mmCIF file of C-alpha atoms in Angstrom:
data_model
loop_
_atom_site.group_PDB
_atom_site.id
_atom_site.type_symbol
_atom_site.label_atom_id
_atom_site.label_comp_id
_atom_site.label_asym_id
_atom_site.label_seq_id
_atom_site.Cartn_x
_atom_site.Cartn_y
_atom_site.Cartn_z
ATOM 1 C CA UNK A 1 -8.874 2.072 46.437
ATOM 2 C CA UNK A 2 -8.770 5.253 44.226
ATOM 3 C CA UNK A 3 -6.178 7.691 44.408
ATOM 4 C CA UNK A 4 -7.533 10.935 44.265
ATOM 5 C CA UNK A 5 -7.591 13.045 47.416
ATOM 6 C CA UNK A 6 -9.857 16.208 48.782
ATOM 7 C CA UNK A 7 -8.483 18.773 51.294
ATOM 8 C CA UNK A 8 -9.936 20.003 53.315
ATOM 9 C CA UNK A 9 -11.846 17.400 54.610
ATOM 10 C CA UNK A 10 -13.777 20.043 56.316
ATOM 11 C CA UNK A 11 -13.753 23.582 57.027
ATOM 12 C CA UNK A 12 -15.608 26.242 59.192
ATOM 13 C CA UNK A 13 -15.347 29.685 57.750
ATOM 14 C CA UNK A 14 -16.691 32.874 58.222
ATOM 15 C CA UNK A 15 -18.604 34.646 55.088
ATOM 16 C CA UNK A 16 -16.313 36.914 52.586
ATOM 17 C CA UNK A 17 -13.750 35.295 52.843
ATOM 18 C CA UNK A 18 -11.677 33.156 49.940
ATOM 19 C CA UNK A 19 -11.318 28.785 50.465
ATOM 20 C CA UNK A 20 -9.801 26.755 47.523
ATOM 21 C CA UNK A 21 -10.924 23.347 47.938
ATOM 22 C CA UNK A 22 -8.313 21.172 46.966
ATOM 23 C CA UNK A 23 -8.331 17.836 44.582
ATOM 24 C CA UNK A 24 -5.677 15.983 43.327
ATOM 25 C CA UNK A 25 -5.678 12.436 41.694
ATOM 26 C CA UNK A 26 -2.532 9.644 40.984
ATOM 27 C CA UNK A 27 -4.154 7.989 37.924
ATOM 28 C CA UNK A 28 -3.191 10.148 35.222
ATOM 29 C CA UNK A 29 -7.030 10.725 34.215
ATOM 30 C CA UNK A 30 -7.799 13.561 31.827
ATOM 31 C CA UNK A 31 -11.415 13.653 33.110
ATOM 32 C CA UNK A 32 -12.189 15.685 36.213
ATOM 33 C CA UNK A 33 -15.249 16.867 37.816
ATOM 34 C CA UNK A 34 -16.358 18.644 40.964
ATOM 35 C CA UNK A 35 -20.109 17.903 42.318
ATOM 36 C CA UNK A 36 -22.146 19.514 44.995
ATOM 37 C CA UNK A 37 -24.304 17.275 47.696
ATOM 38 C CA UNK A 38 -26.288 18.719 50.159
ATOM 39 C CA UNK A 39 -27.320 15.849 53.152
ATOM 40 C CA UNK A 40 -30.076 13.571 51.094
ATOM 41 C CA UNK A 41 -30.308 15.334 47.864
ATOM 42 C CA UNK A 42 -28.629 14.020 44.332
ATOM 43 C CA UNK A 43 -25.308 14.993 43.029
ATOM 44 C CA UNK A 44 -25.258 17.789 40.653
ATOM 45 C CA UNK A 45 -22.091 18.470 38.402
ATOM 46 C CA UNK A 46 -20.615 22.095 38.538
ATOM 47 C CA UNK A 47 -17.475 22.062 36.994
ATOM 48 C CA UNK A 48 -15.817 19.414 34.407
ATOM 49 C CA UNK A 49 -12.471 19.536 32.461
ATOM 50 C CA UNK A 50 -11.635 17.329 29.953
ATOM 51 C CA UNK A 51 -7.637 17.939 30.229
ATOM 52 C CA UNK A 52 -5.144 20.447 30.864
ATOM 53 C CA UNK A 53 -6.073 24.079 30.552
ATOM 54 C CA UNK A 54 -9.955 22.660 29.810
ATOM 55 C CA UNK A 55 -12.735 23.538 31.814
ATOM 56 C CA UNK A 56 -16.320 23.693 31.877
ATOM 57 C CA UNK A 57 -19.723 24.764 33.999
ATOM 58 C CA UNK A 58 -21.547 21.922 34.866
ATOM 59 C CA UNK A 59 -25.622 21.955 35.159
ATOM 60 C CA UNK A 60 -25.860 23.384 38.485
ATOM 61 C CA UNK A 61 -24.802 27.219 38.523
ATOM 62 C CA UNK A 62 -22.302 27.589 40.600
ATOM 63 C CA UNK A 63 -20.341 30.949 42.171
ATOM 64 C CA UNK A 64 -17.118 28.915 42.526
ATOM 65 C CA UNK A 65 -14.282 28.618 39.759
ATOM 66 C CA UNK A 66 -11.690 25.945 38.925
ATOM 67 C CA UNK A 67 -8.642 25.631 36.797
ATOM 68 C CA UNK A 68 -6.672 22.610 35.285
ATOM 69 C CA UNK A 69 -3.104 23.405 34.973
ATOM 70 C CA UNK A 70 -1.733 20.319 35.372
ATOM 71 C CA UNK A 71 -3.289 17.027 35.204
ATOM 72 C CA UNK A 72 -3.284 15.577 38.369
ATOM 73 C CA UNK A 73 -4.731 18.970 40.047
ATOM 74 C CA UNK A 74 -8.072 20.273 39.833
ATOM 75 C CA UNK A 75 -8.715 22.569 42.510
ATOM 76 C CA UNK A 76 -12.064 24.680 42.686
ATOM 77 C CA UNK A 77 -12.014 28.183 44.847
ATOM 78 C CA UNK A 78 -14.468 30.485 46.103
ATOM 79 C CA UNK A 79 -13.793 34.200 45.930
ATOM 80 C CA UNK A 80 -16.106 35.260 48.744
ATOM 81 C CA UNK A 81 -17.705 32.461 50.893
ATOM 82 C CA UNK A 82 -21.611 32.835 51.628
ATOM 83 C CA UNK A 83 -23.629 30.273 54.277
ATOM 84 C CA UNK A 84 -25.360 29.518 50.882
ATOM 85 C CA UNK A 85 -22.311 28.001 50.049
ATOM 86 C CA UNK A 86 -22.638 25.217 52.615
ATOM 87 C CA UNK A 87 -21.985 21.787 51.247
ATOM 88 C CA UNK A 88 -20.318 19.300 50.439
ATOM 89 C CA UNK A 89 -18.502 19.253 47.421
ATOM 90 C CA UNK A 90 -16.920 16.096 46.152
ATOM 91 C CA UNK A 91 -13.949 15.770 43.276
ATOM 92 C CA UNK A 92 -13.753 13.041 40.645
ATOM 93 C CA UNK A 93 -12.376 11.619 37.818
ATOM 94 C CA UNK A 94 -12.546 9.288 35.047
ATOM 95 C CA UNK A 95 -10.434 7.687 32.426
ATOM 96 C CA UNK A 96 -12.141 7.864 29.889
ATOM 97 C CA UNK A 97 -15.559 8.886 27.957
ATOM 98 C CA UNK A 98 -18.117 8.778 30.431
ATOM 99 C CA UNK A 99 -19.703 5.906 28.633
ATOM 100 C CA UNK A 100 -17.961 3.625 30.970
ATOM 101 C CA UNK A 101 -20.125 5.291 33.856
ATOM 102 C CA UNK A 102 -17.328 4.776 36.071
ATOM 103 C CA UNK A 103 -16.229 7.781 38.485
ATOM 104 C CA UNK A 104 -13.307 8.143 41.194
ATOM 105 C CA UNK A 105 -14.560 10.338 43.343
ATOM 106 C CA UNK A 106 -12.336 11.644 46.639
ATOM 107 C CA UNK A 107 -13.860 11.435 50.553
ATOM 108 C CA UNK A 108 -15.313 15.019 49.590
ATOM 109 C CA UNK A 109 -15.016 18.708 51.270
ATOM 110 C CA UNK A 110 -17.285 19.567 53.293
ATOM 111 C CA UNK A 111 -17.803 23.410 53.686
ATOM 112 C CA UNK A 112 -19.645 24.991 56.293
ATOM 113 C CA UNK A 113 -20.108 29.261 56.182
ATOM 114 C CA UNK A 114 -21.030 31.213 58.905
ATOM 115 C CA UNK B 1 -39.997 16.222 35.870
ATOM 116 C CA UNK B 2 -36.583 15.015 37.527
ATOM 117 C CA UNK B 3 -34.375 13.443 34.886
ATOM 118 C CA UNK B 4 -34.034 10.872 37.774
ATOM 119 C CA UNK B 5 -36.001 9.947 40.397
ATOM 120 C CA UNK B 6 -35.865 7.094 43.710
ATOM 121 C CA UNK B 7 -38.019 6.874 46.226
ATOM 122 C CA UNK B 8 -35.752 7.780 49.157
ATOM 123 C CA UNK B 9 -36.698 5.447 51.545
ATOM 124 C CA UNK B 10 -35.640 4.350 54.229
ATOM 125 C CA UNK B 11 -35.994 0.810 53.409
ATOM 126 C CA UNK B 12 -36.011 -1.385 56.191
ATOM 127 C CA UNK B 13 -34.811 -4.865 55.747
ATOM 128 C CA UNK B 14 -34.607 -7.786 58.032
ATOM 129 C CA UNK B 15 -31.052 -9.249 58.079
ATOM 130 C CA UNK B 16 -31.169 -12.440 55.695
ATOM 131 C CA UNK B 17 -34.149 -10.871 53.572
ATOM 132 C CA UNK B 18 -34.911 -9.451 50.287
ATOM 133 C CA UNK B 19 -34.908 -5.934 49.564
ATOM 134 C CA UNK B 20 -36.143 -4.563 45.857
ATOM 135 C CA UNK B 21 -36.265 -0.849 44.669
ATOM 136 C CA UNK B 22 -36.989 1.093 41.609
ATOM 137 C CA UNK B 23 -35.091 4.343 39.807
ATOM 138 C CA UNK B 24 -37.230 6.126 37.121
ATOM 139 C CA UNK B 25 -35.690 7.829 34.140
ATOM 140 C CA UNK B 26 -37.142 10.591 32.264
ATOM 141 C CA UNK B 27 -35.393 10.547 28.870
ATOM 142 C CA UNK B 28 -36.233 8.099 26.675
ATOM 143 C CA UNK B 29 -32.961 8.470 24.699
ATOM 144 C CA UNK B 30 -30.682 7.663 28.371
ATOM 145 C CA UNK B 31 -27.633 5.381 27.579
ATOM 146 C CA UNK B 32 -25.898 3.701 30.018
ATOM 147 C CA UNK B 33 -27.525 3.087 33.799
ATOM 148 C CA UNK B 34 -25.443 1.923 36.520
ATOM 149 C CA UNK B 35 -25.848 1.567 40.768
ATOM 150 C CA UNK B 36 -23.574 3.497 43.112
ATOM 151 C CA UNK B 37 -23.492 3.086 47.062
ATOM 152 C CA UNK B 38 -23.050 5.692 49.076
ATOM 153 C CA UNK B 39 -22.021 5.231 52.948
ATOM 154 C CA UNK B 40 -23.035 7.426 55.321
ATOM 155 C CA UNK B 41 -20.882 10.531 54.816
ATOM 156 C CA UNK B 42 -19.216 8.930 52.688
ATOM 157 C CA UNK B 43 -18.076 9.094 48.749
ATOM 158 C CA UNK B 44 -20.133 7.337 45.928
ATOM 159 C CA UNK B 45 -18.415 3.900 44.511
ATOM 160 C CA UNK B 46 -19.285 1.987 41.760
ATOM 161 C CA UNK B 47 -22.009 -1.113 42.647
ATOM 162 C CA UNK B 48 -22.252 -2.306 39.046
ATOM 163 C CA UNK B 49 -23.489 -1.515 35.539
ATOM 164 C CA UNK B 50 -27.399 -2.066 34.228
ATOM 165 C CA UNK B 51 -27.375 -4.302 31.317
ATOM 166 C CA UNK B 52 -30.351 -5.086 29.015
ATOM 167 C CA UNK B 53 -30.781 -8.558 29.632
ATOM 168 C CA UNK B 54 -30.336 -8.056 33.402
ATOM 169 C CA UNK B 55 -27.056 -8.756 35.367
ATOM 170 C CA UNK B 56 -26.039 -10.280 38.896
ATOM 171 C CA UNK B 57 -23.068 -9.661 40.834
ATOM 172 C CA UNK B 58 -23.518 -11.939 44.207
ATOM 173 C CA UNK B 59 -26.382 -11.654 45.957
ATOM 174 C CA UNK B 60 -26.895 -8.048 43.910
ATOM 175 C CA UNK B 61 -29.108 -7.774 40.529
ATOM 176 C CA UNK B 62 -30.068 -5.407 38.320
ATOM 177 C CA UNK B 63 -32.539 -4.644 35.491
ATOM 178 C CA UNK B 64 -33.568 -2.275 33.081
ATOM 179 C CA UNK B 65 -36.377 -1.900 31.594
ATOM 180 C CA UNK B 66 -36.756 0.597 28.777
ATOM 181 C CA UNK B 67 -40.330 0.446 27.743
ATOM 182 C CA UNK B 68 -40.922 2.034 31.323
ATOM 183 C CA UNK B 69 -37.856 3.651 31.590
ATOM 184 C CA UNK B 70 -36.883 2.223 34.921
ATOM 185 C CA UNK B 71 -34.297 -0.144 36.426
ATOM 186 C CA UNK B 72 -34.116 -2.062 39.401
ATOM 187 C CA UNK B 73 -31.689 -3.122 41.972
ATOM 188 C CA UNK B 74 -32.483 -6.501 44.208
ATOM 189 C CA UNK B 75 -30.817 -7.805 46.949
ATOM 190 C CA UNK B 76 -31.245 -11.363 47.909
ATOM 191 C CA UNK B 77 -29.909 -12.034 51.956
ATOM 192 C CA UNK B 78 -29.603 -8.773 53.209
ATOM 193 C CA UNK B 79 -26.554 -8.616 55.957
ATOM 194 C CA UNK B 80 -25.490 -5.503 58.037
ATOM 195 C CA UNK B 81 -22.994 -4.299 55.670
ATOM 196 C CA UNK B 82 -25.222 -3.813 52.924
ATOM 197 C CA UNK B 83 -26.697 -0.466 53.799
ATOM 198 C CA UNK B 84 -25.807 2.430 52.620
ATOM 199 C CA UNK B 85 -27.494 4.628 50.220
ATOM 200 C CA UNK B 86 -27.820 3.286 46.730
ATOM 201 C CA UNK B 87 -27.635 6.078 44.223
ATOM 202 C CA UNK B 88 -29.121 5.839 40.605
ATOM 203 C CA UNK B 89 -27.230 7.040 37.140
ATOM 204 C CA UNK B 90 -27.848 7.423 33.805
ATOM 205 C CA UNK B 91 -25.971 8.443 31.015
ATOM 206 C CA UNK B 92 -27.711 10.617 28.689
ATOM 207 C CA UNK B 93 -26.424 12.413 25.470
ATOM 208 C CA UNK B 94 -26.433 16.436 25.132
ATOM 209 C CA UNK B 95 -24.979 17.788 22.556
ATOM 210 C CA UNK B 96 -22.091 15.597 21.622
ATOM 211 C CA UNK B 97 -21.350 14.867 24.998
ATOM 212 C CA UNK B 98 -21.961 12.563 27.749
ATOM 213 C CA UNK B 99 -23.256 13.485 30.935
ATOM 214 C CA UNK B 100 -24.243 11.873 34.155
ATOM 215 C CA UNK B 101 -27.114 12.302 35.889
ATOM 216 C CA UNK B 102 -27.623 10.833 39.894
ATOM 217 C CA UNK B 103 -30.689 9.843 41.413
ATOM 218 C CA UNK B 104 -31.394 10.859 45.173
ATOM 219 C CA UNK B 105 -30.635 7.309 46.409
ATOM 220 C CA UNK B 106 -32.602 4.560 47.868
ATOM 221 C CA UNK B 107 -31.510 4.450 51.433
ATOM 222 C CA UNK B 108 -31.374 1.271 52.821
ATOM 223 C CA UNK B 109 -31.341 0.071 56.463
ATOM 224 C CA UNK B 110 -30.560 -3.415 57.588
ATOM 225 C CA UNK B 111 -31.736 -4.610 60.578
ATOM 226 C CA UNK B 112 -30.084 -7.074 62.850
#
């Protein structure tokens, strides 16, 4: 099993208000990425880091920000919540070049906004 | 044009059949393909990679074919555990970098 962890596991929230979505992995990857699911739709990448103090915007735009201060931690927040925020939003990591096609991804957050 | 696309499905399979599905690419210049499966609420693991000449793991195999820019997951005596959602990648290159793009899944039911 991987060890990389999401909390929450789920949360209800109300809009405005602020939710850092928590991911933390064991392996010592550099590579860390946060995706977005809604229920029968494909993945899409919104935030990457290659390493500490490294990030990036995936493909999907994306309201939410993340830092990497150290490497195990990757967490990705949301200033003000809106029910267009409602997802799921899953963590993972790699280690090494994606060549290998091989993410770790955590049991995912899922968000719901009222 | 999706840079991906699966038909989603559901396929329903007899317990002890086979079950065969397609993933389309769009860009001719993709990589490195691979299968995940995805469980019902559930995170995406690793199935296996998609090699050239074709690959089996168990009763799972996979092609690619690149003049048609699609691959192909089979599964030869279905049983009960085996659905789940089966999610197509590809690796293409932008820009120096690597990036992975996911398929909507082929969702497959097995049926007792």
């Amino acid at each position: 099993e991987a060890d990389i962890y999401q909390t929450p596991r789920y949360l209800v929230i109300g809009t405005g208000k602020k939710i850092t979505l928590e991911c933390s992995q064991t392996m010592g990857h550099d590579k860390m990425y946060w995706y977005q699911q809604d229920p029968g739709m494909e993945l899409h990448l919104i935030h990457y880091s290659y390493g500490v103090n490294s990030t990036e915007k995936g493909d999907l735009s994306s309201e939410s920000t993340v830092s990497r201060i150290r490497t195990e931690h990757f967490p990705l927040t949301l200033e003000s919540a809106r029910p267009s925020h409602t997802s799921q939003y899953l963590c993972a990591s790699s280690p090494r070049a994606l060549g290998t096609g091989e993410l770790f991804f955590g049991e995912g957050s899922r968000l719901t906004v009222l | 044009r999706k840079e991906v696309e699966q038909d989603p499905g559901p396929f329903n399979v007899p317990e002890g059949a086979t079950v065969a599905f397609n993933c389309t690419y769009s860009n001719s210049a993709s990589q490195s393909f691979f299968w995940y499966r995805q469980d019902c609420r559930k995170e995406p693991k690793l199935l296996m990679s998609v090699y050239s000449s074709g690959n089996e793991d168990g009763r799972f195999t996979a092609q690619l074919n690149r003049a048609s820019q699609y691959i192909s997951l089979l599964i030869r005596d279905s049983k009960l555990s085996d659905s789940a959602t089966y999610l197509c990648v590809v690796i293409q290159r932008d820009y120096g970098n690597n990036r992975l793009a996911f398929g909507k899944g082929n969702q497959v039911v097995v049926i007792p």
